[in-house]
XYZ file of C-alpha atoms in Angstrom:
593
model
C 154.852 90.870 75.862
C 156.718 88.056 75.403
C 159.440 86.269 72.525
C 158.185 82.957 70.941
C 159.894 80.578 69.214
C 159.693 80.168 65.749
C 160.939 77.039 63.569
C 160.915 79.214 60.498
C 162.574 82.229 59.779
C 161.418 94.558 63.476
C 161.774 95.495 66.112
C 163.278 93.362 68.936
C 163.581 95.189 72.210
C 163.379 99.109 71.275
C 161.101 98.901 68.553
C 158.411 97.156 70.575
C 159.246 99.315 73.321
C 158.672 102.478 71.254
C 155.462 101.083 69.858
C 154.383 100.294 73.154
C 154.943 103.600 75.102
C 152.783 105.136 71.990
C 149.940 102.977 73.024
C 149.983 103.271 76.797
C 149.785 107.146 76.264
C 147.059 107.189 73.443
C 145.372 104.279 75.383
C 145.603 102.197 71.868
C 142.984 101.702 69.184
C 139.684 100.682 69.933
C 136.904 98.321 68.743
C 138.273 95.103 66.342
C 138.459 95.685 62.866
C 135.594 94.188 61.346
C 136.035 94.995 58.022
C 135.392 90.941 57.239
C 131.743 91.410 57.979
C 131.267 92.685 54.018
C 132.843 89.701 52.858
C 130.841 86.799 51.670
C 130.193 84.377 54.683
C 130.939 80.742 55.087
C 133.286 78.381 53.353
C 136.957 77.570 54.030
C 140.294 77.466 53.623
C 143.530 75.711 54.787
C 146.820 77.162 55.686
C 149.855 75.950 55.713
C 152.506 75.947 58.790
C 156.153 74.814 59.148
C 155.770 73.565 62.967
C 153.258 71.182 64.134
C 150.439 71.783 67.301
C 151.900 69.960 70.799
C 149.584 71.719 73.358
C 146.679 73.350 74.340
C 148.856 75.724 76.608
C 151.059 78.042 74.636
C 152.424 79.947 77.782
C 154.212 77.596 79.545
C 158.186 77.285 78.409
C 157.671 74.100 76.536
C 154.650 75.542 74.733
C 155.950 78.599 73.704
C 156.401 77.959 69.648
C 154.826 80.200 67.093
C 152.515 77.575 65.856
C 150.586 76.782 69.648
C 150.365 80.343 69.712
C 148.333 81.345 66.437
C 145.913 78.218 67.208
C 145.329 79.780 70.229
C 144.591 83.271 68.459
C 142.074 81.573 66.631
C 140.530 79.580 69.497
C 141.102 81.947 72.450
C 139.850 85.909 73.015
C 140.691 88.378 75.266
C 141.099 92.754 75.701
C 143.159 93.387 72.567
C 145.459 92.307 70.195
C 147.979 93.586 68.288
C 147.278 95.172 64.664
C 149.772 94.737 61.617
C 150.574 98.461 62.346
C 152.121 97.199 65.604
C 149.327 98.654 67.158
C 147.364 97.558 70.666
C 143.697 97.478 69.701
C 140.910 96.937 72.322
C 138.215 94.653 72.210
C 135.411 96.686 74.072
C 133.241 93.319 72.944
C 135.197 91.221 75.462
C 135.652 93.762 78.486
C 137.341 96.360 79.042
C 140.781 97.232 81.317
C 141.758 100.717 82.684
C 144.527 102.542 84.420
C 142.563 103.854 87.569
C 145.857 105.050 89.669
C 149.479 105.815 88.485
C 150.722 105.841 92.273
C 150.597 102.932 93.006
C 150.092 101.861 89.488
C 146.533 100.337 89.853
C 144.823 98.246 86.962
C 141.304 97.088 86.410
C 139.562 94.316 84.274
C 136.018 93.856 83.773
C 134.756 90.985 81.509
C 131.512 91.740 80.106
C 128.274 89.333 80.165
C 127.933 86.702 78.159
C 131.342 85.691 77.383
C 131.869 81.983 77.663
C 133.766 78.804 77.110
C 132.879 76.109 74.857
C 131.434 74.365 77.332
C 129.163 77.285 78.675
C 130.758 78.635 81.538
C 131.412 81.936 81.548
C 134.881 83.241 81.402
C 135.044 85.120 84.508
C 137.758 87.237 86.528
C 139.137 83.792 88.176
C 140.197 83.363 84.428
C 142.016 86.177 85.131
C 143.214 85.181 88.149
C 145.125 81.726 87.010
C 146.765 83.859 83.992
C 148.406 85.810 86.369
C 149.283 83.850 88.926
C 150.936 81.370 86.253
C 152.417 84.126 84.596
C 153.977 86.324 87.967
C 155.801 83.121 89.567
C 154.008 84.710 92.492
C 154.278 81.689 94.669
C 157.749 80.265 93.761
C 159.552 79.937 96.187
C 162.701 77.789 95.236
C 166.131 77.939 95.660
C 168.344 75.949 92.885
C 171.269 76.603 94.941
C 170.149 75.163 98.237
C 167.766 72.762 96.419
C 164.949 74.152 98.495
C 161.912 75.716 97.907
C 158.738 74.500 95.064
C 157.995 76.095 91.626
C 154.909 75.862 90.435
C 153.618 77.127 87.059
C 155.866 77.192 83.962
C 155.358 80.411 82.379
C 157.383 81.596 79.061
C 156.957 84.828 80.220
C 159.460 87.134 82.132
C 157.932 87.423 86.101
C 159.611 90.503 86.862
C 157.014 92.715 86.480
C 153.929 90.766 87.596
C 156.021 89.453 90.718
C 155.912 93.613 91.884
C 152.335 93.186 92.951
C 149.960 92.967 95.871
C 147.400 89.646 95.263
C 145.210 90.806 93.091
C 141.462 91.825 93.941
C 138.521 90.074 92.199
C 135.204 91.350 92.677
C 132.336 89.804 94.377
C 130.768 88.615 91.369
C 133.367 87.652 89.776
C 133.535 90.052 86.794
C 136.430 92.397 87.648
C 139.818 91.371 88.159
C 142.211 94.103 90.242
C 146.229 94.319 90.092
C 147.831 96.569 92.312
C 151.704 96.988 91.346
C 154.491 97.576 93.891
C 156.811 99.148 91.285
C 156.603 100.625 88.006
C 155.825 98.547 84.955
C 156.777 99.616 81.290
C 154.234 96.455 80.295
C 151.800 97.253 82.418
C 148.641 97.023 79.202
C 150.005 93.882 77.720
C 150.609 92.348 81.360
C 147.048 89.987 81.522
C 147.204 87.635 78.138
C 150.831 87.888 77.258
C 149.981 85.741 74.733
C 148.203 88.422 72.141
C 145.927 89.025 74.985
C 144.176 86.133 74.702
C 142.372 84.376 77.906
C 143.839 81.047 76.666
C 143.634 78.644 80.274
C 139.959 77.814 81.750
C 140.567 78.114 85.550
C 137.282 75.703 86.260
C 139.076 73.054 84.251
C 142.407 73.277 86.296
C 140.866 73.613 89.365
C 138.456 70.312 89.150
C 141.568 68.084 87.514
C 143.503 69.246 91.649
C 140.013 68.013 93.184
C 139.004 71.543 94.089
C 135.358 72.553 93.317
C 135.321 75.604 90.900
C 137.594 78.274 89.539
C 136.303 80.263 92.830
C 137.556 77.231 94.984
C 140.896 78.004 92.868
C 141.386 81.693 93.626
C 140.653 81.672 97.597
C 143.260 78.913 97.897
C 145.570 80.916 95.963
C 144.525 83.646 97.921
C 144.831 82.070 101.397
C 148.823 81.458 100.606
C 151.864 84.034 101.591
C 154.091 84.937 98.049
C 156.876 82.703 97.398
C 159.965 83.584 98.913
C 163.262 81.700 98.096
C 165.464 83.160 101.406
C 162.142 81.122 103.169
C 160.562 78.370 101.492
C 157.992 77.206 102.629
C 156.508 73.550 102.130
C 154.668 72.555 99.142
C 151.181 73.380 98.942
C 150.028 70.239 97.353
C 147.210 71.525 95.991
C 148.520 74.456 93.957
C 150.887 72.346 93.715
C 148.611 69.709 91.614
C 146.721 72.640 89.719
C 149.807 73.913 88.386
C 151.370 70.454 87.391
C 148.434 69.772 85.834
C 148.362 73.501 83.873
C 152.288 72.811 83.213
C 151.773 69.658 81.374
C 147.955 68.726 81.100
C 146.851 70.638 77.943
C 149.852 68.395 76.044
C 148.500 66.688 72.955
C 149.276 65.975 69.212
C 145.943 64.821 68.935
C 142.729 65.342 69.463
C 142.172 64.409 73.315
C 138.972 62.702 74.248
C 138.813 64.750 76.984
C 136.861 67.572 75.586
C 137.759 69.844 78.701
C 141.417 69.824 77.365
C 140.748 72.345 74.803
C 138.047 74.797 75.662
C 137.431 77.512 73.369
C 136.320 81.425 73.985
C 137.146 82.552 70.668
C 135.719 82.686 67.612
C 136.937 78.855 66.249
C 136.916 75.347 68.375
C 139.054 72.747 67.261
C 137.380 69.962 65.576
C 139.725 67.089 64.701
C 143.444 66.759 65.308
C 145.903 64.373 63.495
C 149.449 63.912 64.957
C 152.336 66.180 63.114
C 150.063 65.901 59.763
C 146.957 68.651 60.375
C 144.600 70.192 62.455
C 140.758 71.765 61.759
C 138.908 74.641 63.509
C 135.009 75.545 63.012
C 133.373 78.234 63.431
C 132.036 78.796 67.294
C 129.046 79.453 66.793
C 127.956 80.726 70.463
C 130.966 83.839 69.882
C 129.702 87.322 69.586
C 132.304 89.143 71.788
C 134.951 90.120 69.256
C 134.616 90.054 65.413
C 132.753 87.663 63.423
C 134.936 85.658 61.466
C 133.414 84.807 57.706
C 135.474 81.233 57.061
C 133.312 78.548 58.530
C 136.266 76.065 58.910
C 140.074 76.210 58.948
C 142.325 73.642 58.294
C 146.224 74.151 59.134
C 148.539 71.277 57.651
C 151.813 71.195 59.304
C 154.405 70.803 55.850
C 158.042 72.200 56.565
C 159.244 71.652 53.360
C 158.877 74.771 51.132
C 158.721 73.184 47.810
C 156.213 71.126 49.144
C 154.185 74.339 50.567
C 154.366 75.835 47.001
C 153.285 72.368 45.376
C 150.233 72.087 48.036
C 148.991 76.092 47.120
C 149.768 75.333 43.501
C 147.390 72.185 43.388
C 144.869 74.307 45.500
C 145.409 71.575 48.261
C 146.084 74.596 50.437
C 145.147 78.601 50.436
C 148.054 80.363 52.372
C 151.225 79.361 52.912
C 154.476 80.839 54.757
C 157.400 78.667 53.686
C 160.815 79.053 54.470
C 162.264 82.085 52.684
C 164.394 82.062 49.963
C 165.233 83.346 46.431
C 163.950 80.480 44.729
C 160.751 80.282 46.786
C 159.565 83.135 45.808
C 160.326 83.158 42.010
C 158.347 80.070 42.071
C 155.478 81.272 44.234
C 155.491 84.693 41.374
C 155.074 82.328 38.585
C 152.094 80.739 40.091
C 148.824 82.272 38.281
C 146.011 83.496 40.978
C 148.513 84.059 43.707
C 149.697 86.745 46.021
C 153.212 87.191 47.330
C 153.898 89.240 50.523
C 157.456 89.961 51.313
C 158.966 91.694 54.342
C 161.440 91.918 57.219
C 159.987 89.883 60.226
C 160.416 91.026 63.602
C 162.855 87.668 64.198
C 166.053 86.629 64.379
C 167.978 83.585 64.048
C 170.544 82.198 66.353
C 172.807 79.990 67.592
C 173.322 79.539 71.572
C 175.651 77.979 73.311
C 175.217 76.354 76.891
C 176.765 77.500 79.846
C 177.100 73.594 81.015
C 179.227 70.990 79.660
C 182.161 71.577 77.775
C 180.675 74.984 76.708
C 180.915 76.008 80.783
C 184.036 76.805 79.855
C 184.206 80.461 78.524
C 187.328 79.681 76.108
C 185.718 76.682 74.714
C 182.364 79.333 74.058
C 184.691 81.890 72.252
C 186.424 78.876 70.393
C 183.191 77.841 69.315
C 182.043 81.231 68.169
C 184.928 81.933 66.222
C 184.299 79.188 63.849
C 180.679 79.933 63.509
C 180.422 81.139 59.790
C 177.979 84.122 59.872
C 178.643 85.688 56.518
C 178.645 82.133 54.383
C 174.815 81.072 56.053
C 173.935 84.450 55.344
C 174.889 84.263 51.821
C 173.268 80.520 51.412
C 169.893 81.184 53.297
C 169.027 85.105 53.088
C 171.460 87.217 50.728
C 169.632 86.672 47.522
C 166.312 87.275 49.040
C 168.056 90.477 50.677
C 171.231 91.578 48.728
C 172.123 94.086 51.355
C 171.331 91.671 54.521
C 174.668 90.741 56.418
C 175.314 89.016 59.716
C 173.418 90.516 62.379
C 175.390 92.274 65.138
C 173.219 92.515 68.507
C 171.441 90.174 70.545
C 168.661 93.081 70.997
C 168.226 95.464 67.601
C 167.869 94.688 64.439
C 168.975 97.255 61.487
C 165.973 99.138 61.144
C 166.484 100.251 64.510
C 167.823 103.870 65.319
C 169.637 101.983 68.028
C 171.281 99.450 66.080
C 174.146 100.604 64.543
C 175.294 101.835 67.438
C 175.038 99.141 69.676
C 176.853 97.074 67.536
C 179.868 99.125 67.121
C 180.286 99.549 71.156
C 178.904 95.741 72.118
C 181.548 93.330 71.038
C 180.668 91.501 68.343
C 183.276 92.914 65.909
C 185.180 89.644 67.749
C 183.101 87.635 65.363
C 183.264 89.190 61.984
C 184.714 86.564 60.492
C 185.646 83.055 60.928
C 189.090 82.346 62.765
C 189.915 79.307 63.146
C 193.523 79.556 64.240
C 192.440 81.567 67.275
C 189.569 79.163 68.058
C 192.973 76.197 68.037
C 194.529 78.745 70.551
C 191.614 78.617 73.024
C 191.298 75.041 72.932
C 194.622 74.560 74.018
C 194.722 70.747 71.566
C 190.836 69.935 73.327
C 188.484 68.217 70.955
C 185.298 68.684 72.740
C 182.267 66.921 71.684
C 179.336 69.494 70.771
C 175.892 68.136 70.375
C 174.029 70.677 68.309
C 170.071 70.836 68.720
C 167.742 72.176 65.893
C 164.733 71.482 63.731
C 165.647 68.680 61.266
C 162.478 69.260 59.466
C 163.109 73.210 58.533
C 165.802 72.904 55.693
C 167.539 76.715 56.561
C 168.139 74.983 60.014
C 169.504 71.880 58.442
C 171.772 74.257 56.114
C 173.090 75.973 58.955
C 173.886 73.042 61.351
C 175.685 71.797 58.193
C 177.919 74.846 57.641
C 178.311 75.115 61.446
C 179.759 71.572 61.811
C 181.799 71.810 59.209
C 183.738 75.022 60.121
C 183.750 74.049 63.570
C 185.246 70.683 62.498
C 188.327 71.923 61.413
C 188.976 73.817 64.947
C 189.187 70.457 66.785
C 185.494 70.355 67.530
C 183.829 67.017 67.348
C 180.040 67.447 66.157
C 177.331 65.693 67.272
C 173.829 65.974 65.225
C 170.997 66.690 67.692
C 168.333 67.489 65.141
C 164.989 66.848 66.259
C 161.407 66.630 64.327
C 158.978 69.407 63.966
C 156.913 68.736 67.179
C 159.772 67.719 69.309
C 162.494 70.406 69.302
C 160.390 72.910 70.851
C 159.900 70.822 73.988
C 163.844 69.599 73.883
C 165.028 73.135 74.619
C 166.514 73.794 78.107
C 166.077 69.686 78.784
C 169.409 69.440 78.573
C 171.053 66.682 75.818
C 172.849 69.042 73.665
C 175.236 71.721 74.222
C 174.403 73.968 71.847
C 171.078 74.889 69.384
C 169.414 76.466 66.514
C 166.978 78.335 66.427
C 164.525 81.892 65.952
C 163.195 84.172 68.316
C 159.864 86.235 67.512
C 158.928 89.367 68.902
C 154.760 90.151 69.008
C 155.904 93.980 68.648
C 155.254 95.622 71.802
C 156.913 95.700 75.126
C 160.266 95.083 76.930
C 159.211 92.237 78.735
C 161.207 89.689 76.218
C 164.531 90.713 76.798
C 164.479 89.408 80.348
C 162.078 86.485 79.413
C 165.277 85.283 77.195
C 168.116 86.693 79.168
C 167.373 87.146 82.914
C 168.647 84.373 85.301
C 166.573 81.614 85.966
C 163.609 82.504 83.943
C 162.075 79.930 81.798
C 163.060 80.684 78.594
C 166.314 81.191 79.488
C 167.592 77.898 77.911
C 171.290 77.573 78.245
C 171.239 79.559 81.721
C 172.862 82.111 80.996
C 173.422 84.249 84.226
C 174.985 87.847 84.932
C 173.857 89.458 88.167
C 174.956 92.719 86.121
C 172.912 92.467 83.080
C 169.829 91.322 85.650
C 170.247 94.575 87.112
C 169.650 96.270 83.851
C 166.966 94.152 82.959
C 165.215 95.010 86.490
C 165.503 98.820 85.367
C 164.408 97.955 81.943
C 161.103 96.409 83.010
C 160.527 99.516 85.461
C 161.675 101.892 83.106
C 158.663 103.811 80.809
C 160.987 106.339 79.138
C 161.713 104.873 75.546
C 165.258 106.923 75.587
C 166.157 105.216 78.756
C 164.990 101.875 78.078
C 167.043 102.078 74.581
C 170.437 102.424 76.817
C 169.865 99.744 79.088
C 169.323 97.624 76.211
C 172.715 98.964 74.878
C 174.140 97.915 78.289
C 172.354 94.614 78.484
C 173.401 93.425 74.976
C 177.113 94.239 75.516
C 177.033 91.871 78.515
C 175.375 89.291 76.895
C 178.127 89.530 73.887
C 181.188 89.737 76.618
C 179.444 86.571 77.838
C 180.689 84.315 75.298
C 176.294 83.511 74.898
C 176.554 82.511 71.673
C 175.936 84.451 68.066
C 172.750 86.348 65.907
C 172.970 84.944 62.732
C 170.351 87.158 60.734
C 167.305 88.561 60.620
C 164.811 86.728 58.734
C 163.037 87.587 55.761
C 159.487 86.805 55.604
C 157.036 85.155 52.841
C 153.387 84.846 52.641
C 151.586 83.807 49.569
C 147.813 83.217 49.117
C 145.831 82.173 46.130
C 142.679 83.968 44.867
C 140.625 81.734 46.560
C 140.751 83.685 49.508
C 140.856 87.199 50.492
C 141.425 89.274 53.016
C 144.895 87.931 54.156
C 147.436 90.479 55.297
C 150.850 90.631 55.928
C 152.546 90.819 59.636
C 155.812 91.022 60.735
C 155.401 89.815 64.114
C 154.788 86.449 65.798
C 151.179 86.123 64.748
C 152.152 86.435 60.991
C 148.745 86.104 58.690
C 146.397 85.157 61.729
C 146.628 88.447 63.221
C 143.385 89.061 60.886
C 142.049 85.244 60.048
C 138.304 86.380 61.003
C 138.703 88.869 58.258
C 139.375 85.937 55.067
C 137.084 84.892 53.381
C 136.350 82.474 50.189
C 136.018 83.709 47.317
């Protein structure tokens, strides 16, 4: 399962591990809830979000936000998703997926009949097929260092364990998709639809935009091709090579596209209308009846990062449910609001700050310098301590407090370095440099703007020279890893389950691996972790792993982020989630009042 990004602020790592090796032994929950089929049908209701929609394609590295990813719960279907409990639930309506071999590891997918895209083709096993072929890096075959070699898809998901496969089966109709693995995978159940198990990418569409028949025409090409291997490239296949440009980048859009191919639905809501960084409106599909039925006819999401704006939009009843940025005052306000609902929790994300390993920032010294200055405690105190009177920095790169794990970890991993602010030792590693640090965040989410502010101050008065890189809501999400700044803001989310997204963020070269951070070490220990089912075990490699990534110089957790939904009594049926999907885990259970 894989880390999004979030522009708004548990269980990292362990915790999702832990709640993930329950599942894969119980086999998870089965059959949706759908508990929303009491509630009175029809109407709607609009929700509010801090980031704004950029693309129809939430698993490649640029689409990876939290915001591309709910729309795509809403729009998109698959063999499960995961419950507020943390939980993997199956959606026998869809298909169904089973372990049939644990030497080799052996896993099969059947879609049943009658599940379809928005444009009446049926979602078949080629489906299948493109999500993990994007997904595995399968046919990569380039070599940064010898600038040899082609990549193909852009995936936001760690390879590792899809990689360790044989080319997957697909039956003769078309209905069952078969992965054999090479090695053990921990992830092996959340593997196909990384993002909440959603089938999100219509293989027909891809394969007619690179001049190829069908989604069948797709698969044997794919099929016909040796696995990518760097030590041999091989030439491009222009081809795949056109399909996967066109999956990288194609499904881009801030507004409706005219081509109504660009945003096939096989869930229960199709997108309607689309206006640029303001809003966006989902109906009801009305063909769905392989998961559960939601009751709201319509959905409309406005994209308003402002919190006191949020609160002023639910209070006017110009919106329904809101999740604004977190804070002491927000929520008093949102309490004294008649008719309205306040959830409050610790969300399975964490806010950071990391630092490039290019630039001025290749240089290790200049990273420590930089760190040093970095005032944890003070943006702790200005953004989260009166939400949270107990909440202080955070001390790993991997755990969180609630974590068993945590406490340790952070005694033995280094970050005791950076309790506090020194800025005579940050003067010492500079040696009289001044280096100019461009710092990247969201310039539309006011904690990030309050933390860039204290940040550039402190480090000010080291000898740094700060550079504001803030970006709008729509854009910073695409700026990461583009190069253009040297250092950035910003949250990682965790869906709940697997150990997938500690290599996604930290292993070298994949691609949400941002400021390229590299340890051939820690990539050991990340291999292990992926092949590693034992919840003990992978707990200690995490240990490992996060002590190298603090000896790194990588940059610094700032906090764990408190989380706040409210809803008026217009609506019911909203519940609270700590992980990435927040209050969409359940949207086809509101319903108007």
């Amino acid at each position: 399962m894989r880390f999004g990004r979030i522009s708004k602020v548990v269980g990292i790592a362990a915790a999702a591990a832990l709640a993930l090796s329950a599942c894969a032994t119980q086999g998870g929950s089965t059959s949706p809830s759908s508990s929303g089929s009491a509630a009175k049908q029809g109407g709607s209701a609009t929700v509010v979000e801090v980031n704004a929609v950029n693309t129809f394609n939430p698993n490649t590295a640029d689409g990876n936000t939290d915001i591309n990813s709910k729309i795509s719960l809403a729009t998109h279907w698959g063999f499960y998703y995961v419950d507020n409990s943390l939980k993997i639930v199956h959606n026998e309506k869809f298909g169904h997926y089973e372990k049939t071999s644990d030497s080799p590891l052996t896993v099969k997918y059947t879609i049943n009949d009658g599940v379809k895209w928005s444009d009446g083709t049926p979602v078949t096993a080629y489906d299948i097929a493109l999500n993990w072929a994007a997904n595995s890096g399968w046919f990569d075959d380039a070599n940064p260092k010898a600038k040899t070699g082609t990549s193909y898809f852009s995936t936001a998901a760690d390879t590792t364990g899809l990689n360790a496969t044989k080319f997957p089966d697909v039956s003769s109709d078309g209905k069952s998709f078969t992965l054999t693995y090479t090695t053990p995978y921990a992830d092996w159940e959340t593997a196909i639809g990384p993002n909440n198990g959603t089938i999100d990418i219509p293989a027909h569409v891809v394969a007619k935009k690179a001049g190829l028949a069908d989604a069948k025409a797709l698969f044997d090409l794919m099929k016909g091709m040796k696995k990518g291997d760097p030590a041999s490239p091989q030439p491009a296949n222009e081809t795949l090579k056109k399909a996967s440009d066109f999956y990288n980048t194609g499904f881009d859009s801030k507004t409706l596209p005219t081509d109504t191919s660009l945003f096939l639905s096989n869930g229960p809501y199709v997108v309607k209308d689309m206006v640029a960084d303001q809003s966006m409106t989902l109906v009801r599909n009305k063909d769905f009846n392989w998961g559960p039925t939601p009751n709201l006819d319509q959905i409309t999401i406005r994209y308003i990062g402002s919190a006191p704006a949020q609160i002023q939009a639910l209070k006017n009843g110009e919106a329904d449910i809101i999740a604004p940025q977190a804070s002491s005052d927000t929520i008093q306000q949102l309490k004294a609001i008649q008719g309205v609902t306040v959830d409050q929790g610790n969300q399975l994300s964490y806010d950071h700050l990391d630092l490039n390993f290019s630039g001025p920032l290749a240089d290790k010294d200049v990273r420590t310098a930089f760190m040093l200055t970095v005032p944890r405690q003070d943006i702790v105190d200005k953004i989260i301590k009166q939400m949270d009177p107990n909440a202080k920095p955070l001390d790993s790169q991997l755990f969180v407090p609630q974590q068993a794990a945590y406490a340790d970890s952070a005694k033995n991993n280094g970050s005791s370095a950076y309790d506090s602010v020194n800025i005579d030792k940050a003067k010492q590693l500079l040696a009289g440099k001044t280096p100019s640090i461009k710092i990247m965040y969201n310039k539309d989410n006011p904690n990030r703007v309050d933390a860039y502010t204290l940040i550039a101050a402190s480090a000010t008065k080291a000898g740094f020279n700060i550079v504001d890189g803030g970006l709008g809501k729509s854009d910073w999400g695409k700026a990461l890893g583009k190069g253009g700044y040297d250092a950035t803001i910003f949250g990682w989310i965790n869906p709940g389950v697997g150990v997938s997204g500690v290599p996604q963020i930290f292993k070298s070269g994949n691609g949400n691996n941002f400021n390229k951070f590299s340890d051939s070490g820690a990539d050991a220990l990340m291999t292990q972790l992926v092949q590693t089912t034992d919840q003990s075990k992978q707990t200690d490699l995490e240990k490992q792993i996060d002590q190298k990534i603090w000896a790194a110089s990588y940059g610094v957790p700032l906090f764990q982020a408190v989380g706040v939904d409210a809803y008026s009594d217009r609506v019911t049926g909203v519940k609270y989630m700590p992980n990435s999907s927040g209050v969409w885990w359940n949207f086809w259970e509101w319903a108007a009042k």
